[in-house]
Structure formats: C-alpha cells, structure tokens
C-alpha cells in the first residue's frame, strides 16, 4: 500500500511543516515494513520532501576567478533548485538561470565580496532552503618588492640594534636571517619576528661583525634584502696601564727600548715623555739625551738608539688618552747609562778607625768601573801579610761585630772585582781601646726627641734606652746596662739586645728597634716595656699581627701623628708599617730583593735601609747603604730625594748631584727639612724639601771629637739623628760614645758622654 498517497494534499500548511509530515510518514512506513519482515535499513521511498544533506560552503576567490557553490540534497525526484543571492544575508533575490545543484558566479569582481548565496530545493511534495554561504573576493596578489633596504647598525653594548626593511606587495611575510661568517652563509633566526623590523637586544662585543637580511614573500613570489652589518662597540672606559715600563741599564752608544701595555675603550693614544717632556720621533736636539734618536714616541714601545752617557738617570714615562677622563700616566722608568767596560779603580779608601770596646767599627770604600764591581771585604791579623775573606761582607761598608781588645791592630781592606779586573783598597787599621770607667754611653746608635725637648737614646752596646732632659740630666728609662736579653717589664726589669733605633710619639711612648731580638718594643712614659710586634729570636719577613709578624734585624724606627710605626727592616731590605694595634704590613720593597729602584710598594727596592723618619703628612724618609736618601708617600710610592745609588762621595748639591757615604740616621723637622747622619763622611747633612743638600756640621773624611761651628766641628761615625721643635739636631756620635747637639746655625756642642 502506498502510505504517502493517503496523505491529504498540501494545503495552507507551510512547506517546512509538510516536509516534517512527510518525514514522519516515511518513518511510519519503515516501521510497517519492518513488521512485515522488511528491512528498516532499506533506502527511504523516493516519494519524500527534499532534505539538504550538504549545504553550500563559504568561498574565497581572487578577483576575476569564478566561485562555485554546491548543495547535496535528497527527496522525491525530480528535485528542482533555485539559487538566490543577498548583499547582507537578510533579503535574497533569485538568480536567473541558477537552477542546478551547483552555481558558478563566473568571473568575480571585488564589489561581489561579502555577497551571500543560498538555494531552495523543491519537489512535488515540498521544498527546503539551505543555509547561506558567503563569498569573499580578494584582490589579486602583488609580488613583494623592497623599497628600503636594512641599514648597517653600530651600537655600544648592551644597547639594542634594530634593523628595518620597507617592502611593497600583497600581505608579505618576513623571514629574518643571520650570518656569522662574513655573509657567506645565512640561517633563519630562531624565533625571529614575522615583521618588517628586527630588534637584536642586549648586544655584546662578540656579536660585532654579524650580518642580517630578510626574505619577504607572498603567494606571488619572494625577494631577499641586502645584508646589513652589525658593529658592537664596547662601553667607553678610561685608559689604564696593564704593563708598566721597566728601568733599563745600557752601555753608552747602545740602544734601549721601553714598553708598556694599556687598556681602555676606545683604544688609547700613547705619548712618551722624557723627564716629563713629550718626545717626538727623530734625533733629539736638546736635553740630557741630545744626540739619541727616538722611534715609537706615540706607540707602546719607545726605542732610543745611539744613547749618550749624558742620558744616565733620565726617566721615561708614557701618557695614555682616549677622550675618557682621566688620562693615565705610567710609572717612570729610569735609564742607567754606563761607560764602556773598565777595570775597577778605588775612589774612596777606607779610613783607620779607633773605637772603644765593645763598639763596632764600620769601614767604607768605593770604586768605579764598568760594569759596577762587586765588593769583598778582607781582614788581616798579621799586619797585612796575609788576608782572609770575611763571610757575607759584600757591601760598600763593613761593620765589625762588637769589638774586644784582642781586635786591636787588625787591618781591613775591600777587594773590588768586575769582568775587566780587580783592585784592592788600602788597608785600614782598627784601634780598639778599653772604655774609660767614667763613660756614660757605649756606642749609642739612635736618638729621638719628644715635644717637651726630652731626647731618648738607644745606648746600643749597653742594651738600654736612656733619657736626657733639656737640662742634660741622664737616666736609664728601661733595660739594664751590660745585661742583654728579651724580657718585657718595667724599667731595669726589662731587657733589650743591641737596640739600634728609637722614636717617640705625641703621648711620650718610645718605640725601639730591638735589633738582635728582631722585635719592635714599646715603652710607656712610666717605663713599662712591651713587645709591639715580632717574636724574640725568630727572624723572618712575614706580615701579621703582634708576635705573628717577623723582622730581619730592624735598625731604625719612626712614628707618625696617627701612631703608626715605620721600621727599617734592614736585613730584609724593606720598609714595614705597624698600626697602633700591632698589625704589620710591608709598605715598600720586597723581602730578600736588595737594590735601589724607585717604584710603588713591592716594585721598589732598597739596599739595607738603616734609618727612617716620618713627616707630618705621613711621608717616610729612608737612608740606606747605597748612599741615597729615599722618600715614600703614604700610598707607597718610592722616589730618590738625594744622592745617586751606589755613587759614594761627599758633594753638596741638588738631588742626584749630591753624594753621601753610608748614611745611617735620618730625621725631619716641622718645615720638612731632612737631616742625615752621613756616617762614613763623619758629617751631618741637611736636605731642603726641594732636595738641595748642604753640610750642616763636620768635615768629610775627617773623624774626630771636636765641638765647633760648621766644618770646624768633628764627629766619629755618627749613626743617629733627631730634631726638636726649634730645629736643633741631636746626634748619636757612635764611635765617640757621645750625644752631640747642632743648632740651626751649625754650632756643635757635646750634651753627654
């Protein structure tokens, strides 16, 4: 039975309602067939209203191309189709001739973009309207073209470098690429932006030299930009010398090179100076190095050729500048120019010496020669018939051990040797006498003056520290005469062992270089003795606090206004500093490395420094057996105030023109005049702050014991000096076992003996 034929004819019901009824009838028909043994999965009977199985889909085309919309529907045949369009998706207008399951627009125009299309499917039983599909018409793509290429970028690390490209074309895509091999190969940047701009953030110097380009593409083609170079400069930094010029020694007529290394950004320019005056390349027409030829005056290596002997003592330094303040100035390097090789020739003969036992005797000799000759002291016990080397006696001066009467008549001489030969000095005779019962002092070596005019004496061979009032009253502040040892305590309960240097601070505390105990001692105004630094009997060179520090036979001490104590650590050839808390450090010099080199801290060298003094500004003055007077700033910068290393003599003059002979004591007054015990010359010298040296009292080469004025006075190996507020100088006149006073006018008197 045809169930559908029993349905009433379509009346006023809507097409959609009629379609629903038809579908229900189809379901019922399926159930009936199943009950009669038919299959529920059999295709529906063809007599059904249309059903849209696949509605038309949105289409997007390039202008000029056709767009095709299709629908799939089922229902009783024949099915009829009518396509309609709408500009807004609300009101649809049927399209003439569009009566198939598919509709093609033909060549599209941009104005059609946004039009909606739908279809009504119908048959004799009803109709159904599909959903609307939208048409998008896009312009025809234009291939990309680059109008502005990426530009090279220069930045200072860590700034961001930005590369930009300007391109035309339809919806271009961007792929940035980089090269680290000079543009030979490029690789896409991982995570690079799909944009016309690339920002390279947090740049560093290692990226300098990389190249960047971009590939611009769309559906119509692609184009690759030029490569742009990235330059990354380091942040500007002021110049700094990483390698300082080194002092040089040459023979006259030879060539010499000074070299520095310097850091800074941008790379600094170099200007070499000679004694503070800028150098230029070419032959020098004036100055102490006239005739030498200069090359590299503005490079890191300065070369001089055909150097004359007059250039001896010239100081070379370099200035580095790069526009970043401040400029840097190197240390000065001193050039030593010597004459051609020559055998030794004795220039200073050792003098006969008379001492009172157990005083020591110091013999001094000097010789010229190229290269500088070595020295070996010898002694003879048979009136000069046979001679024997003295162990470790290889300096210009030799000091005997504490003498005994059996040493009377011994002879001493110096043997000078270099590659060209050797020379013997004259033999000097040692006369040793017994100390008279009335002798008050026994080989005093150090003297210091306090603010009240009291002065303190290191009475060395008595192993005591003595005090003398302005009225000349002598007392023993600490120690016991003739009783060496190392004991802290009060007054005579304390013990010292060959004390050589003394200093006094503003509070009246006295500091002692207790030489043979290798310690620094402190004595309060009440005579209480303690050990400030070092360990008795244990030598060395270690810095440290209190007993952890070590010294090598300290000879001299000084104290500044802050209570810091300075030590001439003689055997170590260094200058040490001790804070009031007992912390010991090395201010200048290098332990075990003797010499005479100006410089800063451990770069400087000293040759057995004996005496030290400190001025109000914290500068430290040093005398040493290389016959010079040195100055050390609070920053540890060492320079030579007067004298010339290893050049012995007695000449007055300025700076390196002056000569000394084994100076052992030094002091400085409130006006920064420096006083020197010029031991082997038997004189007291004065040096102005400008370095002008004069002889205040005594006559060079004329030992004796005479009060008088200026060169009419006589001293015998003075070792220690101190100066009071009025400018009076007190002298430990060692071999006379006397304490002498020299007024500012050079008048010499004996204070105690």
Short mmCIF file of C-alpha atoms in Angstrom, two decimals, residues 64 101 114 222 359 372 423 430 491 501 515 525 610 728 742:
data_model
loop_
_atom_site.label_atom_id
_atom_site.label_comp_id
_atom_site.label_asym_id
_atom_site.label_seq_id
_atom_site.Cartn_x
_atom_site.Cartn_y
_atom_site.Cartn_z
CA UNK A 64 38.46 37.54 -11.72
CA UNK A 101 22.74 21.74 -7.77
CA UNK A 114 30.53 39.83 1.08
CA UNK A 222 59.69 36.39 -2.81
CA UNK A 359 131.70 49.42 69.97
CA UNK A 372 129.99 48.11 38.59
CA UNK A 423 141.57 46.34 42.65
CA UNK A 430 141.38 49.17 63.64
CA UNK A 491 112.45 49.91 83.95
CA UNK A 501 116.72 52.75 66.71
CA UNK A 515 117.81 44.61 66.57
CA UNK A 525 106.38 57.26 79.82
CA UNK A 610 119.17 51.78 58.30
CA UNK A 728 118.19 71.73 66.96
CA UNK A 742 123.84 71.01 66.44
#
